Each structure stands twice: as C-alpha cells, then as structure tokens.
Amino acid sequence: MDEHTDLSEDEVEDEQGQDEVPVAFDLTEEDLDRLQADEWGVFTESSSGQVLLDPSSLYDGPSGPKRAAMAYASNPLAIFYFFLPKELWRKIADETNKFRLDSVDEIAQAMRARAQRPRETVPSTMVYSVEEYKAKLKRKNVIQPHEIVRFEIYCGKATAEEEAVVQQAVVKNLTQVLRGQPAQRLVCTDNFYTSVPLSHKLLSMGISHVGTIRKDRRGWCRDIEFTQKKRSKRMPRGTYRIARWRGHPEFVALTWMDNRPVRFLATGCSTPLTHVSRREHDGSLSQVPCPRVVRDYHEAMGGVDVHDQLRLQRYSIQRSIRMRKYYKTIFLGLVDLAMVNAFVVHKVAMKKKNLPVPTHAAFLRRLHVDLLNQTSEDFNSSDDMAELVTEPLPRQEHTLEKTEAMNGTERRQLLCKVCSAYAGAGVRSFETSYFCASCSRAKKGRVTLCNKARRLDHGSSLTCNEVWHQSWKNGTAIPAALQDKIRLVKKRRPGVVRESDGE
C-alpha cells in the first residue's frame, strides 16, 4: 500500500481491532472431513520416491539479533532487562499491591476466624477484632519492583466455544513478530501446534510450515499410517509413505519410519531424498535416509532443543523451586527464558567484538550479582535503559515527514493519534500535517503525530512524536485504556483545534 494513501474508516477499524478479533481459519470441519476422506493422493513405500517437490523461495536477507538488542548485549544486566523490561516489574508490583489492598477485608475475616478456633477450648484466648486485623494488614510495606515476592496473573476462564487456541496464538505471534518484514519464512512446530488449518492459514500469509502432527488431527491422511507401532527388523530404517492434497499440491503429509513412525505435515518444503544423523543405542551415529522435509524439521528443532536444554536442564529457576501457586511458576519460566535469550545474544556480541565468551555459569553469576545490587533508585529513572547501553543505539528510522497532500491552499491536516488518545473533557485534540512513514506502513494507515511538547512523562516534557515512538514503542505498547480512542480516519472531525491555533 502506498504510504500516502489513507484507509477508509471501516478498514482502519478492522486494522485497529486485529488483536481483539480471534483468528479465523479458512477450513471448516466439513472441509477437513472431506479432505480426510478422499482428497489425499497417497504414495506408498514403492512409489513415494516419485513425489519430488522443490522448496518455496525463502527469505535470505540479514538475520540475527536486532541492532537495538546488540546495543545492550555486552552488559548482562542490560540485555536481561531488554528481554524482561523494568516496566513489567513495575506493573507486577503495582497490581500485587492493589490486589493486597482489595483483599484486606476478606483476609481480615479469615484471620479472625482462625484466631477464634482456640477460644473454643481456651476461652481466655485473646482475639483481635476485624478492624484491628485490617489496620494491621494495611500497615504492611508495599512491594517494590526490585523486591517482588509474589505475582498475580489472571489468564481468564476457558469457555466451551474456544477452539484451536494454540494455533490462533501461533498466527497472532507470527503476525506481530514479522510485522513490517518480508514473509517467506519456514516455521517449524511440534505436534502440540501442528494442524491442517494452521498450515493452510500460514500458507495464505506466505509462510511455509513443517511440523510433526498427531494422527487424530482432523484432516490427517490415515492411509499413510503404518500398522505397526515399532519398526520391524525386516523394514529398512527410513522407509516412508507420502500423500499430497490434490486441491493444494504444495501440501504434503508424510509418515517416516525411524524406530517408531513419525508423522509430518508440510507446505512449501522439498521432498528429494537425503539423510539425517541418528544416535544408536551404543552411542554411535548412523545415517538414516529421509525426505528433505524431515531434515529441515530436525535442523530447525535442534535450536529449540538447545534452548530447552539451557532453560530446563541447566540452572533453571523454574525447576529448582516448587511453588504452590501456578502463576509463580509461569513467571519463573519467563525469567528463565529471558536469561537464556540474554545469554545467547551476549555470546553473539562477544564473538563479534573478538572478546572472551563467558560460560553459561559465569554469565549467570555476574547477572545474579547485578540483580542483587538493584535498589528502588534503579527503578525510578525516566529512561530505564539509558545508563545500561554499551554502544550507540541504531539511528532512529522513525522520522516525521510533512504530507504533500493539499487542502486548497494549505497542507492537509489530520488528527494527531496521541492527542486523539488523550482527548476528553477539558482536553483539546490537535491536527497536524506531520506523519511517520515507517509507522504508517506498519499500521497500514496514516500515523499523524504532533511535533510539539504537550505531554509529561516521569517529569519530562515529551512531544506526541516522542510519546508514540518512545513511551508507546512505535505504537506497539499503547496503554489498553487508550487503544480504543485511536482511529485512522480519512475525514477530519469537526470542532478540532488546528496545531497552529493551539496553545
């Protein structure tokens, strides 16, 4: 879409609400049943070699950690906060303190009830009143972000109408991660995520997919299943059966016999014969023949296995502490993920600078010392990361441009998106002719922003441009209470003060 083209109001509302609307898959249950019944073209062991598909063209541009991440990568504490930002710690502390105050009445009643039980046998036992318990609870010090000891995470109640939740999450996450970037990627998933509707949806987005799949998934080709659960001695290791969806030849279903049958579903992958290395019982390596799609899967999932080994088998906080509350375990898992990601990026940075690369244990020891030295002062800064950056940040790609569109003799002006979010009783909204081209492309609509200081953030005066790009992280971290107020509309709303008329 041309960066100077505005979306219609209906189209913009669809774009703005994309995170709230569930992902819709194109294949219905009837389509999957019909596919499973008679739309797979099956090739058995004797004819499976006839299926020779070429891979789809994939992205071959720059890869690796972002420049923004590399700017903090030399400092273990900085790169850890890059993946687990201080704003999250503040939010957890605020919500925990709020929950504690909201629960004072309930907790005080329970404390008094417990204290009264001994009175049944010892009448002289002293028991405080509910009000005294409340006062005692309210005197407790609030939790600070740097000393969090409990976490409240509400995940919502599952409903009977919810279906394919994990597959929807894959689509939403990829949409967010690849926003503004070329598609043409190969995504690998295990059998927890893989399904025919997911592969079909990713293909429509220009993304190839390969994953192991469960045999009870709707639409799966049952005609390529092996009857035995284990490979017999008479069957060569690496034997496989393959099927293609007649209506979509790029879809491949594959059952490959290792020591046990392994099922794959793939789109945009190649099928010529190659081999993979497999570990034998005596520790030796053997070369097992397989279609190229199997090797693609093993190469991609190998990185996932290494990450899991670092997170779950080496120095895992999540597995070393048993928690009664599930949400604490969830958060410790997030901390483990952040530490592993930080270590991986730190290694890349050290190698790039030809500096000694620390071991995993040495990296964690330094990070633990730095975290223990954190105080409340470290969380009061207006810029969380300014003091931690170890090399210059990449040049800001988000710069304001002035529209060339004219409205009579004047340049066309539209509502500033930040002003629109904060507009209300007694708060004016302004129009401006400045816009951010990069954000406009990402949002698929004109992102107009004032270039005058109108907001206060942690005592600092910020322009609407700085609020959008710094506080709101290029429009990806807009506060939930303000998201519904932002609309990229084509027509100017009446009764709005122009930027030049303001102040």
Coordinates of C-alpha atoms in Angstrom, one line a residue:
M1 CA 0.0 0.0 0.0
D2 CA 1.3 3.5 -0.8
E3 CA 2.4 5.3 2.3
H4 CA 0.4 8.4 1.3
T5 CA -2.9 6.5 1.0
D6 CA -5.4 6.8 3.8
L7 CA -7.6 3.9 4.8
S8 CA -11.3 4.1 4.9
E9 CA -12.9 4.3 8.4
D10 CA -14.2 0.7 8.2
E11 CA -10.8 -0.7 7.0
V12 CA -9.0 1.2 9.8
E13 CA -11.3 -0.1 12.5
D14 CA -10.6 -3.6 11.2
E15 CA -6.9 -3.0 11.4
Q16 CA -7.0 -1.4 14.9
G17 CA -9.1 -4.3 16.3
Q18 CA -6.9 -7.1 14.9
D19 CA -5.6 -8.1 18.4
E20 CA -9.1 -8.4 19.8
V21 CA -10.8 -10.3 17.0
P22 CA -10.0 -14.1 17.1
V23 CA -8.0 -15.5 14.2
A24 CA -10.4 -17.2 11.7
F25 CA -9.2 -20.3 9.8
D26 CA -10.4 -20.8 6.3
L27 CA -11.1 -24.5 6.5
T28 CA -14.3 -25.7 8.1
E29 CA -14.9 -29.1 9.8
E30 CA -16.7 -30.2 6.6
D31 CA -13.7 -29.3 4.5
L32 CA -11.4 -31.3 6.8
D33 CA -13.7 -34.3 6.8
R34 CA -13.8 -34.2 3.0
L35 CA -10.0 -33.9 2.8
Q36 CA -9.5 -36.8 5.1
A37 CA -12.0 -39.0 3.3
D38 CA -10.9 -38.7 -0.4
E39 CA -8.8 -35.7 -1.3
W40 CA -5.3 -37.1 -0.4
G41 CA -3.3 -38.6 -3.2
V42 CA -1.4 -41.5 -1.5
F43 CA 2.1 -42.8 -2.4
T44 CA 3.2 -46.0 -0.6
E45 CA 6.8 -47.2 0.0
S46 CA 7.2 -48.4 -3.6
S47 CA 6.1 -45.1 -5.2
S48 CA 6.9 -42.5 -2.5
G49 CA 10.1 -41.5 -4.4
Q50 CA 8.0 -40.2 -7.2
V51 CA 7.0 -37.2 -5.2
L52 CA 9.8 -34.6 -5.9
L53 CA 8.8 -31.1 -4.8
D54 CA 11.0 -28.1 -5.0
P55 CA 11.1 -25.8 -1.9
S56 CA 9.4 -22.4 -1.9
S57 CA 11.7 -19.4 -2.1
L58 CA 12.6 -18.3 1.4
Y59 CA 13.9 -15.0 2.9
D60 CA 17.7 -14.8 2.6
G61 CA 18.3 -11.3 3.9
P62 CA 20.0 -10.2 7.1
S63 CA 19.4 -12.2 10.2
G64 CA 20.4 -12.4 13.8
P65 CA 19.8 -10.2 16.9
K66 CA 18.4 -6.8 16.3
R67 CA 20.7 -3.8 16.4
A68 CA 18.7 -2.5 19.4
A69 CA 19.4 -5.7 21.3
M70 CA 23.1 -5.6 20.3
A71 CA 23.3 -2.1 21.8
Y72 CA 22.8 -3.7 25.3
A73 CA 24.3 -7.1 24.6
S74 CA 27.7 -6.5 26.3
N75 CA 26.1 -5.9 29.7
P76 CA 24.4 -9.0 31.2
L77 CA 22.0 -6.9 33.3
A78 CA 21.1 -4.6 30.4
I79 CA 20.4 -7.4 27.9
F80 CA 18.3 -9.2 30.7
Y81 CA 16.2 -6.1 31.1
F82 CA 15.9 -5.8 27.3
F83 CA 14.0 -9.1 27.4
L84 CA 12.3 -8.6 30.7
P85 CA 11.8 -4.9 30.9
K86 CA 11.6 -2.9 34.1
E87 CA 8.1 -1.7 33.2
L88 CA 6.9 -5.3 33.6
W89 CA 8.4 -5.4 37.1
R90 CA 6.6 -2.1 38.0
K91 CA 3.4 -3.4 36.7
I92 CA 3.6 -6.6 38.7
A93 CA 4.4 -4.7 41.9
D94 CA 1.5 -2.2 41.3
E95 CA -1.0 -5.0 40.6
T96 CA 0.2 -7.0 43.6
N97 CA -0.1 -4.1 45.9
K98 CA -3.6 -3.3 44.5
F99 CA -4.7 -6.9 45.0
R100 CA -3.4 -6.9 48.6
L101 CA -5.5 -3.8 49.4
D102 CA -8.6 -5.1 47.6
S103 CA -8.3 -8.3 49.7
V104 CA -7.8 -6.8 53.1
D105 CA -11.5 -7.3 54.2
E106 CA -11.5 -11.0 53.1
I107 CA -8.1 -11.7 54.7
A108 CA -9.0 -10.0 57.9
Q109 CA -12.2 -12.0 58.2
A110 CA -10.3 -15.2 57.6
M111 CA -7.6 -14.3 60.2
R112 CA -10.2 -13.6 62.8
A113 CA -12.0 -16.9 62.1
R114 CA -8.8 -18.8 62.5
A115 CA -7.9 -17.0 65.7
Q116 CA -11.3 -17.8 67.3
R117 CA -10.9 -21.5 67.0
P118 CA -8.6 -21.9 70.0
R119 CA -11.1 -19.9 72.0
E120 CA -13.5 -22.9 72.0
T121 CA -11.1 -24.8 74.2
V122 CA -9.3 -21.9 75.9
P123 CA -11.9 -19.1 76.5
S124 CA -9.2 -16.7 77.8
T125 CA -7.5 -16.6 74.3
M126 CA -7.4 -13.0 73.1
V127 CA -8.7 -12.4 69.6
Y128 CA -8.4 -9.1 67.7
S129 CA -11.4 -7.5 66.1
V130 CA -11.8 -7.5 62.3
E131 CA -10.9 -3.8 62.2
E132 CA -7.7 -4.4 64.1
Y133 CA -6.7 -7.1 61.7
K134 CA -7.5 -4.7 58.8
A135 CA -5.3 -2.0 60.3
K136 CA -2.5 -4.5 60.9
L137 CA -2.6 -5.6 57.2
K138 CA -2.7 -2.0 55.9
R139 CA 0.4 -1.2 57.8
K140 CA 2.5 -3.6 55.8
N141 CA 5.0 -2.0 53.5
V142 CA 4.1 -2.0 49.8
I143 CA 6.1 -4.3 47.5
Q144 CA 8.8 -2.5 45.4
P145 CA 9.6 -3.6 41.8
H146 CA 13.1 -4.7 42.8
E147 CA 11.9 -7.0 45.6
I148 CA 8.9 -8.8 44.1
V149 CA 8.0 -11.9 46.1
R150 CA 4.6 -12.8 44.7
F151 CA 2.8 -12.4 41.4
E152 CA -0.8 -12.3 40.3
I153 CA -1.6 -13.4 36.8
Y154 CA -5.2 -13.9 35.7
C155 CA -5.4 -15.9 32.5
G156 CA -9.1 -15.9 32.1
K157 CA -11.7 -18.6 32.1
A158 CA -11.7 -21.1 29.3
T159 CA -15.1 -21.5 27.5
A160 CA -16.6 -24.3 25.7
E161 CA -16.6 -22.2 22.5
E162 CA -12.8 -21.8 22.4
E163 CA -11.3 -23.9 19.7
A164 CA -7.8 -24.1 18.2
V165 CA -6.5 -21.6 20.8
V166 CA -2.8 -22.6 20.4
Q167 CA -3.0 -22.5 16.6
Q168 CA -4.5 -19.0 16.8
A169 CA -1.7 -18.0 19.1
V170 CA 0.9 -19.1 16.5
V171 CA -0.8 -16.9 13.8
K172 CA -1.1 -13.9 16.2
N173 CA 2.5 -14.2 17.4
L174 CA 3.9 -14.5 13.8
T175 CA 1.9 -11.5 12.7
Q176 CA 3.3 -9.5 15.5
V177 CA 6.9 -10.6 15.1
L178 CA 7.0 -10.3 11.2
R179 CA 5.1 -7.0 11.1
G180 CA 6.8 -4.8 8.5
Q181 CA 9.2 -7.6 7.4
P182 CA 9.1 -9.9 4.4
A183 CA 7.3 -13.2 4.9
Q184 CA 8.9 -16.2 3.0
R185 CA 9.9 -17.9 6.3
L186 CA 9.8 -21.5 7.3
V187 CA 8.1 -22.1 10.6
C188 CA 8.6 -25.4 12.4
T189 CA 6.2 -26.7 15.1
D190 CA 5.8 -29.8 17.2
N191 CA 2.7 -31.9 17.3
F192 CA 1.1 -29.7 20.0
Y193 CA 0.6 -26.9 17.5
T194 CA 0.5 -28.6 14.1
S195 CA -2.8 -28.9 12.3
V196 CA -4.1 -28.7 8.7
P197 CA -6.0 -25.4 9.3
L198 CA -2.8 -23.8 10.8
S199 CA -0.7 -24.9 7.8
H200 CA -3.4 -23.6 5.4
K201 CA -3.5 -20.3 7.2
L202 CA 0.2 -19.8 7.3
L203 CA 0.4 -20.6 3.6
S204 CA -2.0 -17.9 2.8
M205 CA 0.3 -15.5 4.7
G206 CA 3.3 -16.5 2.5
I207 CA 4.8 -18.6 5.3
S208 CA 6.0 -22.2 4.7
H209 CA 5.4 -24.7 7.5
V210 CA 6.6 -28.1 8.7
G211 CA 5.8 -29.9 11.9
T212 CA 5.1 -33.3 13.4
I213 CA 1.4 -34.0 13.8
R214 CA -0.8 -36.2 15.9
K215 CA -2.7 -38.9 13.9
D216 CA -6.1 -37.9 15.4
R217 CA -5.9 -34.4 14.0
R218 CA -8.9 -33.6 11.7
G219 CA -8.0 -33.8 8.1
W220 CA -4.9 -36.0 8.5
C221 CA -4.3 -38.7 5.9
R222 CA -4.9 -42.0 7.6
D223 CA -4.0 -44.0 4.5
I224 CA -0.3 -43.5 5.0
E225 CA -0.3 -44.8 8.6
F226 CA 1.9 -47.9 9.4
T227 CA 0.0 -50.7 11.1
Q228 CA 2.9 -51.5 13.5
K229 CA 3.9 -49.2 16.4
K230 CA 7.5 -50.1 16.1
R231 CA 9.7 -50.8 13.1
S232 CA 10.2 -54.4 12.4
K233 CA 13.7 -55.8 11.7
R234 CA 12.6 -56.6 8.1
M235 CA 11.7 -53.0 7.4
P236 CA 14.6 -50.7 6.4
R237 CA 15.0 -47.7 8.7
G238 CA 13.9 -44.6 6.8
T239 CA 11.0 -46.1 5.0
Y240 CA 8.3 -43.6 4.4
R241 CA 4.8 -43.1 2.9
I242 CA 3.7 -39.8 1.5
A243 CA 0.5 -38.1 0.4
R244 CA -0.3 -34.8 -1.5
W245 CA -3.5 -32.8 -1.2
R246 CA -5.0 -32.9 -4.7
G247 CA -6.5 -29.5 -4.4
H248 CA -3.4 -28.0 -2.9
P249 CA -0.3 -29.9 -4.3
E250 CA 2.0 -27.9 -2.0
F251 CA 0.6 -29.7 1.0
V252 CA 2.5 -32.9 1.9
A253 CA 1.6 -35.5 4.6
L254 CA 4.4 -37.9 5.5
T255 CA 4.9 -40.9 7.8
W256 CA 8.5 -41.7 8.2
M257 CA 9.7 -44.8 10.0
D258 CA 12.5 -44.2 12.3
N259 CA 12.5 -46.7 15.2
R260 CA 8.8 -45.7 15.5
P261 CA 6.6 -43.9 13.0
V262 CA 6.9 -40.1 12.9
R263 CA 4.2 -38.1 11.2
F264 CA 4.9 -34.8 9.4
L265 CA 2.7 -32.2 7.7
A266 CA 4.4 -29.6 5.5
T267 CA 3.8 -26.9 3.0
G268 CA 6.4 -25.3 0.7
C269 CA 9.1 -27.9 1.6
S270 CA 11.1 -30.1 -0.7
T271 CA 10.9 -33.9 -0.8
P272 CA 14.1 -35.2 -2.6
L273 CA 15.8 -38.0 -0.6
T274 CA 18.6 -37.0 1.8
H275 CA 19.6 -38.3 5.2
V276 CA 19.7 -37.3 8.9
S277 CA 22.1 -38.4 11.7
R278 CA 20.6 -40.6 14.4
R279 CA 22.1 -41.8 17.6
E280 CA 22.3 -45.5 18.1
H281 CA 22.0 -47.4 21.5
D282 CA 25.8 -47.8 21.6
G283 CA 26.3 -44.1 21.2
S284 CA 27.4 -44.3 17.6
L285 CA 25.9 -42.2 14.8
S286 CA 24.2 -43.6 11.8
Q287 CA 22.9 -42.0 8.6
V288 CA 19.2 -42.6 8.0
P289 CA 17.6 -41.8 4.7
C290 CA 14.6 -39.4 4.7
P291 CA 12.9 -36.8 2.5
R292 CA 14.4 -33.3 2.7
V293 CA 11.4 -32.1 4.7
V294 CA 12.4 -34.3 7.6
R295 CA 15.9 -32.9 7.7
D296 CA 14.5 -29.3 7.5
Y297 CA 12.5 -30.1 10.6
H298 CA 15.4 -31.7 12.5
E299 CA 17.7 -28.8 11.7
A300 CA 15.2 -26.2 12.9
M301 CA 14.1 -28.0 16.0
G302 CA 17.7 -28.7 17.0
G303 CA 18.0 -25.0 18.1
V304 CA 14.8 -25.4 20.1
D305 CA 16.3 -28.4 21.9
V306 CA 19.4 -26.5 22.8
H307 CA 17.3 -23.6 24.1
D308 CA 15.3 -26.0 26.2
Q309 CA 18.5 -27.7 27.5
L310 CA 19.8 -24.3 28.6
R311 CA 16.5 -23.3 30.1
L312 CA 15.3 -26.5 31.7
Q313 CA 18.4 -28.6 32.4
R314 CA 21.0 -26.0 33.3
Y315 CA 20.5 -23.7 36.2
S316 CA 16.7 -23.5 35.8
I317 CA 15.0 -21.3 38.4
Q318 CA 11.6 -22.7 37.4
R319 CA 12.5 -26.3 38.0
S320 CA 14.6 -25.7 41.1
I321 CA 11.8 -24.1 43.2
R322 CA 8.4 -25.8 43.7
M323 CA 5.6 -23.3 44.0
R324 CA 2.1 -23.8 45.3
K325 CA 0.7 -21.0 43.0
Y326 CA 0.8 -21.8 39.3
Y327 CA 1.3 -18.2 38.3
K328 CA 4.6 -18.0 40.2
T329 CA 5.9 -21.0 38.2
I330 CA 4.8 -19.2 35.0
F331 CA 6.7 -16.1 35.9
L332 CA 9.9 -18.1 36.8
G333 CA 9.6 -19.7 33.4
L334 CA 9.6 -16.2 31.8
V335 CA 12.7 -15.3 33.9
D336 CA 14.4 -18.4 32.6
L337 CA 13.5 -17.6 29.0
A338 CA 14.8 -14.0 29.4
M339 CA 18.1 -15.3 30.9
V340 CA 18.7 -17.8 28.1
N341 CA 17.9 -15.3 25.4
A342 CA 20.2 -12.7 27.1
F343 CA 23.0 -15.3 27.2
V344 CA 22.6 -16.2 23.6
V345 CA 22.7 -12.6 22.4
H346 CA 25.6 -11.8 24.8
K347 CA 27.6 -14.6 23.2
V348 CA 27.0 -13.2 19.7
A349 CA 28.1 -9.7 20.9
M350 CA 31.3 -11.0 22.5
K351 CA 32.2 -13.0 19.4
K352 CA 31.5 -10.0 17.2
K353 CA 33.9 -7.9 19.3
N354 CA 36.6 -10.7 19.5
L355 CA 36.2 -10.7 23.3
P356 CA 36.3 -13.7 25.6
V357 CA 33.0 -15.5 25.6
P358 CA 31.9 -16.4 29.2
T359 CA 30.4 -19.8 30.1
H360 CA 26.8 -20.0 30.9
A361 CA 27.6 -20.3 34.6
A362 CA 29.9 -17.3 34.5
F363 CA 27.3 -15.2 32.7
L364 CA 24.6 -16.1 35.3
R365 CA 26.9 -15.4 38.3
R366 CA 27.5 -11.9 37.0
L367 CA 23.9 -11.4 36.3
H368 CA 22.8 -12.6 39.7
V369 CA 25.3 -10.2 41.4
D370 CA 24.0 -7.3 39.4
L371 CA 20.3 -8.1 40.2
L372 CA 21.0 -8.4 43.9
N373 CA 22.6 -4.9 43.8
Q374 CA 19.4 -3.4 42.3
T375 CA 17.6 -0.9 44.5
S376 CA 14.4 1.2 44.3
E377 CA 16.5 4.0 42.8
D378 CA 17.3 1.9 39.8
F379 CA 13.5 1.7 39.0
N380 CA 12.9 5.5 39.4
S381 CA 14.7 6.7 36.3
S382 CA 12.7 8.2 33.5
D383 CA 14.7 6.2 31.0
D384 CA 15.2 2.6 32.2
M385 CA 17.9 1.7 29.7
A386 CA 19.9 4.9 29.2
E387 CA 22.6 4.1 31.8
L388 CA 22.9 0.5 30.7
V389 CA 23.5 0.9 26.9
T390 CA 27.0 -0.3 26.0
E391 CA 27.2 1.0 22.4
P392 CA 25.4 3.7 20.4
L393 CA 21.8 2.8 19.6
P394 CA 21.0 2.4 15.9
R395 CA 19.8 5.5 14.1
Q396 CA 16.1 6.2 14.5
E397 CA 14.3 5.1 11.4
H398 CA 11.1 6.7 12.5
T399 CA 11.3 10.3 11.4
L400 CA 8.5 12.7 10.8
E401 CA 7.7 13.8 7.3
K402 CA 5.4 16.5 6.1
T403 CA 2.5 15.5 3.9
E404 CA 2.4 16.7 0.3
A405 CA -1.4 16.4 0.1
M406 CA -3.1 19.8 -0.1
N407 CA -6.5 21.0 1.1
G408 CA -7.0 24.1 -1.0
T409 CA -4.0 26.4 -0.4
E410 CA -3.0 24.7 2.8
R411 CA -1.4 21.3 3.6
R412 CA -3.9 18.7 4.6
Q413 CA -4.0 18.0 8.3
L414 CA -5.3 15.0 10.2
L415 CA -5.8 14.3 13.9
C416 CA -2.7 13.6 15.9
K417 CA -3.0 10.0 17.1
V418 CA -1.6 10.7 20.6
C419 CA -3.8 13.8 21.0
S420 CA -6.8 11.7 20.0
A421 CA -6.0 9.1 22.7
Y422 CA -5.8 11.7 25.5
A423 CA -8.7 13.9 24.2
G424 CA -11.7 14.3 26.6
A425 CA -13.5 16.7 28.8
G426 CA -11.3 19.8 29.0
V427 CA -8.5 18.3 26.9
R428 CA -8.2 19.5 23.3
S429 CA -7.2 17.5 20.3
F430 CA -5.0 18.9 17.6
E431 CA -4.5 18.3 13.9
T432 CA -1.1 18.2 12.2
S433 CA 0.4 17.7 8.7
Y434 CA 3.3 15.6 10.1
F435 CA 3.3 11.8 9.9
C436 CA 5.6 8.9 10.5
A437 CA 6.1 6.9 7.2
S438 CA 7.5 3.8 8.9
C439 CA 4.6 3.5 11.4
S440 CA 2.1 4.3 8.6
R441 CA 3.4 1.3 6.6
A442 CA 3.3 -0.9 9.7
K443 CA -0.2 0.2 10.7
K444 CA -1.4 0.4 7.0
G445 CA -2.8 3.8 7.6
R446 CA -1.5 7.4 8.2
V447 CA 0.0 7.8 11.6
T448 CA -0.1 11.6 12.1
L449 CA 1.8 13.0 15.1
C450 CA 2.4 16.5 16.6
N451 CA 5.9 17.7 16.9
K452 CA 5.2 20.0 19.9
A453 CA 5.7 19.1 23.6
R454 CA 2.3 18.5 25.1
R455 CA 2.8 15.6 27.5
L456 CA 4.6 14.9 30.8
D457 CA 6.1 11.5 31.4
H458 CA 8.0 10.9 34.6
G459 CA 8.5 14.7 34.9
S460 CA 9.9 15.0 31.3
S461 CA 8.1 17.1 28.7
L462 CA 7.5 15.0 25.6
T463 CA 6.2 15.7 22.1
C464 CA 3.4 13.5 20.8
N465 CA 6.0 12.1 18.4
E466 CA 8.2 11.0 21.4
V467 CA 5.2 9.6 23.3
W468 CA 4.3 7.4 20.3
H469 CA 7.8 6.2 19.5
Q470 CA 9.4 6.0 22.9
S471 CA 6.8 5.6 25.6
W472 CA 4.5 3.6 23.3
K473 CA 7.3 1.8 21.4
N474 CA 6.3 2.8 17.9
G475 CA 2.6 2.2 18.7
T476 CA 3.0 -1.4 19.8
A477 CA 2.6 -0.6 23.6
I478 CA -0.3 1.8 23.6
P479 CA -2.0 1.7 27.1
A480 CA -5.1 -0.5 27.0
A481 CA -7.3 2.3 28.2
L482 CA -6.3 4.5 25.2
Q483 CA -6.3 2.0 22.4
D484 CA -10.0 2.3 21.5
K485 CA -9.6 6.1 21.2
I486 CA -7.2 5.9 18.3
R487 CA -8.6 5.7 14.8
L488 CA -7.0 6.4 11.5
V489 CA -9.9 8.1 9.8
K490 CA -10.0 9.8 6.4
K491 CA -12.2 12.7 7.1
R492 CA -11.4 15.5 9.5
R493 CA -13.7 15.6 12.5
P494 CA -15.4 18.9 13.2
G495 CA -14.6 21.1 16.2
V496 CA -10.9 20.3 16.4
V497 CA -8.3 22.9 17.1
R498 CA -5.5 23.1 14.5
E499 CA -2.0 22.7 15.6
S500 CA -1.2 26.2 14.5
D501 CA -4.2 27.6 16.5
G502 CA -3.3 25.8 19.7
E503 CA -1.7 26.9 22.9

